[in-house]
XYZ file of N, CA and C in Angstrom:
570
model
N 84.698 118.202 103.530
C 85.999 117.605 103.672
C 85.914 116.137 103.401
N 86.986 115.636 102.696
C 86.934 114.239 102.272
C 88.182 113.457 102.676
N 89.381 114.082 102.809
C 90.568 113.363 103.092
C 91.175 113.872 104.379
N 92.212 113.155 104.807
C 92.932 113.471 106.068
C 93.264 114.989 106.173
N 93.971 115.505 105.166
C 94.413 116.832 105.188
C 93.267 117.872 105.328
N 92.223 117.602 104.594
C 91.035 118.500 104.608
C 90.411 118.514 105.987
N 90.307 117.308 106.620
C 89.712 117.258 107.961
C 90.601 117.958 108.995
N 91.904 117.836 108.889
C 92.876 118.567 109.758
C 92.713 120.071 109.568
N 92.680 120.467 108.307
C 92.544 121.897 108.011
C 91.238 122.437 108.578
N 90.149 121.659 108.421
C 88.886 122.031 109.001
C 88.926 122.145 110.491
N 89.592 121.212 111.139
C 89.734 121.271 112.637
C 90.462 122.494 113.021
N 91.551 122.841 112.303
C 92.327 124.033 112.625
C 91.492 125.293 112.454
N 90.692 125.342 111.354
C 89.823 126.490 111.092
C 88.776 126.633 112.189
N 88.148 125.527 112.545
C 87.149 125.541 113.612
C 87.766 126.060 114.912
N 88.916 125.519 115.240
C 89.583 125.876 116.497
C 89.911 127.398 116.506
N 90.477 127.853 115.344
C 90.915 129.261 115.279
C 89.721 130.238 115.260
N 88.681 129.847 114.536
C 87.548 130.809 114.340
C 86.414 130.657 115.363
N 86.202 129.424 115.783
C 85.043 129.208 116.727
C 85.470 128.781 118.107
N 86.600 128.090 118.201
C 87.061 127.604 119.498
C 86.224 126.493 120.053
N 85.428 125.866 119.140
C 84.545 124.773 119.603
C 85.267 123.406 119.638
N 85.678 123.008 120.816
C 86.528 121.800 120.970
C 85.789 120.551 120.521
N 84.444 120.525 120.688
C 83.703 119.324 120.290
C 83.756 119.180 118.751
N 83.537 120.285 118.021
C 83.642 120.225 116.596
C 85.044 119.896 116.121
N 86.010 120.428 116.833
C 87.409 120.090 116.488
C 87.634 118.604 116.630
N 87.159 118.021 117.767
C 87.301 116.626 118.054
C 86.630 115.763 116.958
N 85.495 116.185 116.524
C 84.782 115.490 115.447
C 85.585 115.417 114.162
N 86.159 116.601 113.845
C 86.996 116.665 112.631
C 88.219 115.768 112.791
N 88.837 115.750 113.932
C 90.007 114.896 114.224
C 89.649 113.463 114.130
N 88.463 113.087 114.604
C 88.039 111.656 114.511
C 87.953 111.256 113.070
N 87.410 112.135 112.220
C 87.275 111.785 110.817
C 88.689 111.787 110.137
N 89.562 112.646 110.581
C 90.930 112.673 110.059
C 91.624 111.362 110.418
N 91.410 110.921 111.616
C 92.052 109.679 112.116
C 91.706 108.490 111.249
N 90.435 108.416 110.839
C 89.963 107.365 109.942
C 90.641 107.410 108.608
N 90.839 108.634 108.123
C 91.408 108.860 106.762
C 92.947 108.846 106.733
N 93.631 108.884 107.904
C 95.070 108.907 107.915
C 95.645 107.652 107.274
N 96.647 107.849 106.385
C 97.185 106.784 105.643
C 98.535 106.250 106.151
N 99.278 107.098 106.774
C 100.658 106.689 107.157
C 100.979 107.140 108.570
N 102.146 106.698 109.012
C 102.571 106.991 110.424
C 102.689 108.551 110.636
N 103.146 109.225 109.602
C 103.340 110.640 109.784
C 102.031 111.402 109.946
N 101.024 111.036 109.201
C 99.695 111.618 109.332
C 99.204 111.422 110.801
N 99.333 110.143 111.245
C 98.880 109.849 112.584
C 99.669 110.553 113.662
N 100.986 110.651 113.484
C 101.816 111.318 114.450
C 101.519 112.787 114.610
N 101.314 113.425 113.412
C 100.944 114.855 113.439
C 99.547 115.025 114.098
N 98.664 114.140 113.762
C 97.313 114.185 114.351
C 97.361 114.042 115.902
N 98.205 113.071 116.334
C 98.308 112.861 117.774
C 98.868 114.135 118.443
N 99.835 114.748 117.829
C 100.342 115.993 118.422
C 99.280 117.091 118.489
N 98.470 117.179 117.417
C 97.400 118.187 117.431
C 96.383 117.861 118.490
N 96.008 116.613 118.639
C 95.042 116.247 119.710
C 95.578 116.607 121.029
N 96.849 116.337 121.234
C 97.476 116.674 122.600
C 97.521 118.149 122.771
N 97.970 118.878 121.791
C 98.177 120.339 121.937
C 96.847 121.165 121.957
N 95.947 120.822 121.065
C 94.716 121.621 120.917
C 93.630 121.149 121.862
N 93.421 119.812 121.965
C 92.349 119.285 122.800
C 92.822 118.936 124.243
N 94.135 118.905 124.408
C 94.728 118.530 125.709
C 94.270 117.147 126.106
N 94.033 116.251 125.137
C 93.589 114.884 125.447
C 94.740 113.935 125.262
N 95.499 113.749 126.294
C 96.700 112.900 126.273
C 96.358 111.440 126.048
N 95.248 110.983 126.583
C 94.850 109.590 126.407
C 94.594 109.254 124.953
N 93.790 110.107 124.286
C 93.438 109.915 122.865
C 94.752 110.054 122.038
N 95.547 111.047 122.374
C 96.832 111.262 121.635
C 97.679 109.995 121.739
N 97.744 109.387 122.882
C 98.520 108.167 123.100
C 97.976 107.036 122.174
N 96.705 106.892 122.071
C 96.123 105.888 121.219
C 96.491 106.110 119.761
N 96.464 107.350 119.376
C 96.797 107.727 117.936
C 98.288 107.500 117.731
N 99.123 107.846 118.717
C 100.573 107.541 118.578
C 100.818 106.039 118.428
N 100.054 105.265 119.181
C 100.157 103.790 119.098
C 99.872 103.296 117.706
N 98.801 103.849 117.102
C 98.433 103.509 115.692
C 99.610 103.874 114.780
N 100.124 105.055 114.962
C 101.228 105.560 114.145
C 102.438 104.621 114.278
N 102.700 104.177 115.475
C 103.816 103.220 115.732
C 103.631 101.956 114.897
N 102.382 101.501 114.786
C 102.074 100.308 113.982
C 102.283 100.494 112.495
N 102.276 101.738 112.039
C 102.487 102.033 110.617
C 103.911 102.461 110.272
N 104.724 102.734 111.294
C 106.087 103.161 111.022
C 106.899 102.003 110.464
N 107.800 102.301 109.504
C 108.584 101.285 108.879
C 110.045 101.439 109.006
N 110.562 102.670 108.931
C 111.975 102.942 108.894
C 112.515 103.511 110.204
N 113.798 103.472 110.385
C 114.429 103.992 111.570
C 114.014 105.424 111.816
N 114.079 106.260 110.761
C 113.692 107.657 110.906
C 112.253 107.856 111.314
N 111.377 106.959 110.797
C 109.974 107.002 111.208
C 109.832 106.836 112.723
N 110.474 105.830 113.242
C 110.382 105.559 114.656
C 111.029 106.666 115.509
N 112.115 107.240 114.983
C 112.779 108.302 115.697
C 111.877 109.559 115.781
N 111.225 109.931 114.657
C 110.342 111.090 114.592
C 109.180 110.847 115.587
N 108.636 109.656 115.564
C 107.523 109.311 116.369
C 107.860 109.341 117.862
N 109.020 108.809 118.208
C 109.411 108.841 119.606
C 109.635 110.242 120.109
N 110.190 111.095 119.256
C 110.341 112.505 119.627
C 109.012 113.133 119.936
N 107.991 112.885 119.111
C 106.673 113.409 119.305
C 106.035 112.869 120.612
N 106.226 111.611 120.834
C 105.670 110.980 122.047
C 106.321 111.644 123.294
N 107.684 111.842 123.233
C 108.349 112.509 124.333
C 107.835 113.923 124.580
N 107.748 114.673 123.475
C 107.313 116.082 123.605
C 105.906 116.224 124.062
N 105.027 115.329 123.593
C 103.572 115.440 123.896
C 103.160 114.734 125.197
N 103.743 113.555 125.400
C 103.317 112.711 126.536
C 104.369 112.592 127.627
N 105.610 112.837 127.302
C 106.712 112.721 128.318
C 106.913 111.311 128.821
N 106.494 110.344 128.048
C 106.598 108.911 128.516
C 107.972 108.327 128.074
N 108.947 108.511 128.944
C 110.354 108.119 128.611
C 110.438 106.583 128.385
N 109.687 105.804 129.097
C 109.722 104.364 128.912
C 109.292 103.969 127.523
N 108.206 104.512 127.071
C 107.640 104.246 125.736
C 108.616 104.767 124.691
N 109.136 105.973 124.892
C 110.117 106.556 123.986
C 111.325 105.624 123.788
N 111.819 105.130 124.944
C 112.916 104.152 124.878
C 112.642 102.929 124.012
N 111.437 102.414 124.175
C 111.015 101.245 123.354
C 110.965 101.582 121.851
N 110.446 102.784 121.543
C 110.361 103.158 120.164
C 111.794 103.418 119.613
N 112.682 104.042 120.409
C 114.019 104.206 119.982
C 114.720 102.849 119.697
N 114.405 101.839 120.498
C 114.976 100.528 120.267
C 114.560 99.961 118.899
N 113.291 100.233 118.562
C 112.786 99.826 117.204
C 113.588 100.623 116.140
N 113.784 101.859 116.406
C 114.540 102.704 115.441
C 115.983 102.150 115.272
N 116.559 101.754 116.376
C 117.908 101.235 116.383
C 117.948 99.931 115.558
N 116.901 99.089 115.679
C 116.850 97.829 114.910
C 116.669 98.026 113.447
N 116.180 99.188 113.066
C 115.928 99.488 111.654
C 117.003 100.379 111.001
N 117.851 100.968 111.825
C 118.892 101.866 111.274
C 119.846 101.058 110.374
N 120.264 101.707 109.280
C 121.082 101.007 108.280
C 122.363 101.671 107.998
N 122.504 102.965 108.242
C 123.722 103.648 107.873
C 124.230 104.513 109.022
N 125.387 105.064 108.766
C 126.082 105.868 109.817
C 125.195 107.065 110.278
N 124.628 107.705 109.283
C 123.793 108.889 109.608
C 122.560 108.498 110.435
N 121.974 107.395 110.086
C 120.756 106.886 110.859
C 121.137 106.585 112.320
N 122.235 105.911 112.525
C 122.656 105.625 113.874
C 123.067 106.872 114.641
N 123.799 107.749 113.942
C 124.225 108.990 114.596
C 123.048 109.842 115.009
N 122.077 109.996 114.127
C 120.893 110.823 114.422
C 120.143 110.218 115.618
N 120.092 108.914 115.644
C 119.408 108.242 116.786
C 120.188 108.432 118.093
N 121.470 108.328 118.037
C 122.311 108.550 119.289
C 122.059 109.977 119.797
N 121.937 110.906 118.902
C 121.738 112.287 119.311
C 120.443 112.479 120.141
N 119.341 111.874 119.634
C 118.093 112.035 120.377
C 117.998 111.152 121.599
N 118.684 110.025 121.616
C 118.721 109.210 122.840
C 119.414 110.038 123.904
N 120.464 110.718 123.576
C 121.153 111.544 124.563
C 120.325 112.735 124.939
N 119.786 113.398 123.932
C 119.006 114.640 124.155
C 117.753 114.425 124.966
N 116.896 113.442 124.565
C 115.628 113.213 125.235
C 115.674 112.272 126.423
N 116.497 111.283 126.383
C 116.553 110.380 127.508
C 117.710 110.547 128.445
N 118.712 111.408 128.012
C 119.883 111.657 128.812
C 120.724 110.431 129.046
N 120.638 109.432 128.188
C 121.373 108.145 128.370
C 122.632 108.189 127.541
N 123.731 108.650 128.159
C 125.015 108.708 127.483
C 125.558 107.356 127.100
N 125.380 106.402 127.972
C 125.918 105.052 127.715
C 125.247 104.439 126.461
N 123.922 104.489 126.400
C 123.222 103.918 125.198
C 123.602 104.700 123.947
N 123.659 106.053 124.106
C 124.020 106.881 122.960
C 125.427 106.469 122.472
N 126.341 106.228 123.374
C 127.705 105.832 123.024
C 127.689 104.540 122.200
N 126.913 103.599 122.628
C 126.809 102.323 121.956
C 126.227 102.484 120.529
N 125.277 103.368 120.421
C 124.677 103.639 119.056
C 125.702 104.384 118.205
N 126.461 105.341 118.827
C 127.512 105.982 118.041
C 128.520 104.992 117.577
N 128.863 103.976 118.380
C 129.799 102.931 117.954
C 129.291 102.231 116.704
N 127.988 101.955 116.635
C 127.404 101.371 115.471
C 127.511 102.293 114.295
N 127.309 103.583 114.515
C 127.445 104.600 113.426
C 128.874 104.577 112.916
N 129.856 104.482 113.831
C 131.239 104.427 113.371
C 131.516 103.216 112.546
N 130.899 102.091 112.902
C 131.099 100.856 112.106
C 130.459 100.934 110.760
N 129.486 101.771 110.574
C 128.806 101.931 109.268
C 129.335 103.063 108.419
N 130.206 103.903 109.021
C 130.708 105.073 108.301
C 131.537 104.504 107.091
N 131.330 105.220 105.944
C 131.975 104.771 104.721
C 132.978 105.757 104.118
N 132.669 107.019 104.225
C 133.528 108.025 103.597
C 133.885 109.127 104.569
N 134.707 110.089 104.103
C 135.222 111.128 104.932
C 134.041 111.990 105.518
N 133.021 112.139 104.712
C 131.848 112.948 105.176
C 131.162 112.246 106.304
N 130.964 110.919 106.207
C 130.379 110.151 107.332
C 131.193 110.326 108.618
N 132.505 110.093 108.488
C 133.368 110.181 109.682
C 133.398 111.610 110.276
N 133.444 112.588 109.427
C 133.479 113.952 109.867
C 132.195 114.379 110.596
N 131.029 113.987 110.038
C 129.735 114.322 110.628
C 129.626 113.589 111.982
N 130.074 112.364 112.032
C 130.021 111.574 113.251
C 130.878 112.176 114.336
N 132.088 112.557 113.992
C 132.969 113.191 114.960
C 132.374 114.475 115.481
N 131.775 115.283 114.609
C 131.094 116.523 115.015
C 130.028 116.228 116.025
N 129.200 115.203 115.768
C 128.087 114.809 116.622
C 128.555 114.328 117.986
N 129.558 113.489 117.971
C 130.126 112.939 119.246
C 130.679 114.084 120.095
N 131.404 114.972 119.445
C 132.016 116.120 120.150
C 130.853 116.998 120.765
N 129.841 117.246 119.969
C 128.752 118.127 120.462
C 127.892 117.464 121.552
N 127.506 116.184 121.324
C 126.578 115.587 122.247
C 127.198 114.822 123.415
N 128.222 114.118 123.146
C 128.916 113.367 124.269
C 130.047 114.122 124.913
N 130.495 115.180 124.182
C 131.634 115.997 124.650
C 132.848 115.085 124.875
N 133.029 114.060 124.035
C 134.150 113.173 124.126
C 135.195 113.536 123.102
N 136.027 114.484 123.483
C 137.037 115.069 122.571
C 137.984 113.990 122.033
N 138.438 113.099 122.910
C 139.362 112.035 122.475
C 138.818 111.137 121.365
N 137.586 110.683 121.605
C 136.966 109.854 120.594
C 136.707 110.617 119.313
N 136.234 111.811 119.425
C 136.021 112.654 118.258
C 137.276 112.838 117.468
N 138.402 113.091 118.141
C 139.691 113.225 117.440
C 140.069 111.992 116.666
N 139.859 110.887 117.256
C 140.158 109.597 116.556
C 139.305 109.441 115.294
N 138.107 109.867 115.343
C 137.205 109.769 114.172
C 137.539 110.821 113.148
N 137.953 112.008 113.623
C 138.411 113.053 112.682
C 139.617 112.520 111.904
N 140.486 111.785 112.570
C 141.692 111.197 111.908
C 141.237 110.225 110.787
N 140.256 109.415 111.148
C 139.657 108.488 110.153
C 139.111 109.301 108.974
N 138.473 110.400 109.254
C 137.938 111.231 108.167
C 139.063 111.721 107.249
N 140.161 112.178 107.901
C 141.323 112.695 107.120
C 141.870 111.540 106.272
N 142.034 110.365 106.823
C 142.546 109.238 106.090
C 141.649 108.873 104.893
N 140.373 108.843 105.137
C 139.420 108.534 104.076
C 139.453 109.625 102.947
N 139.621 110.863 103.398
C 139.661 111.931 102.433
C 140.947 111.751 101.538
N 142.039 111.359 102.178
C 143.242 111.155 101.398
C 143.073 109.991 100.409
N 142.299 108.988 100.832
C 142.056 107.855 99.910
C 141.100 108.306 98.778
N 140.130 109.110 99.108
C 139.108 109.521 98.119
C 139.630 110.538 97.136
N 140.596 111.354 97.555
C 141.079 112.450 96.694
C 141.577 111.982 95.319
N 142.441 110.999 95.250
C 142.904 110.565 93.919
C 141.754 110.056 92.979
N 140.799 109.373 93.588
C 139.651 108.894 92.814
C 138.816 110.050 92.300
N 138.628 111.046 93.223
C 137.889 112.231 92.845
C 138.586 113.002 91.701
N 139.927 113.153 91.825
C 140.689 113.867 90.837
C 140.594 113.138 89.516
N 140.683 111.816 89.526
C 140.580 111.046 88.312
C 139.203 111.193 87.650
N 138.174 111.244 88.434
C 136.830 111.431 87.873
C 136.713 112.823 87.224
N 137.286 113.804 87.858
C 137.263 115.163 87.282
C 138.055 115.190 85.949
N 139.162 114.526 85.895
C 139.941 114.491 84.651
C 139.148 113.792 83.563
N 138.504 112.719 83.895
C 137.645 112.007 82.921
C 136.523 112.910 82.405
N 135.895 113.654 83.299
C 134.832 114.555 82.900
C 135.348 115.682 81.922
N 136.514 116.153 82.243
C 137.147 117.164 81.403
C 137.405 116.595 79.971
N 137.966 115.422 79.953
C 138.236 114.713 78.691
C 136.980 114.503 77.887
N 135.924 114.076 78.536
C 134.613 113.796 77.880
C 134.044 115.086 77.250
N 134.308 116.221 77.840
C 133.766 117.467 77.379
C 134.574 117.979 76.151
N 135.751 117.478 75.959
C 136.608 117.977 74.831
C 136.185 117.344 73.507
């Protein structure tokens, strides 16, 4: 084995065929050195936690992964793994704050609000993040997806209805432009 993936594969094979946790740990140590990005490290941390039941080592690897994360989605994925493997809500909250600081569009904020509500049960914070998503929504699809999410996760029918109305208004604005583009495409084909 020479790279991250090969060492992880080797560890899985050893675990499945021999059950030798020491050999698995050695392969994971080599994989950790070869890991290039946050996702490699996050997956490795989950494997260490699940297969070796070593929460302390998994935490250290998650910390390394956090240092390599760049985008909002990176931090969100990482926090979800930390929550599922270590159950450390305080750390998860800190990582979600980083995700919030990196979010750039409606979908990014909305996805973050969903996991804040789901994993931390913090409706107030989720609501604030949804507000940011609403401020970043650009088209009918953004508004419609946002309204769906608010209805499903916060169960705030009134707010969702207001956003659905915004989606309808955006769709009405977008339709003439869409129709014009279709006419232009038809003309170009003739």
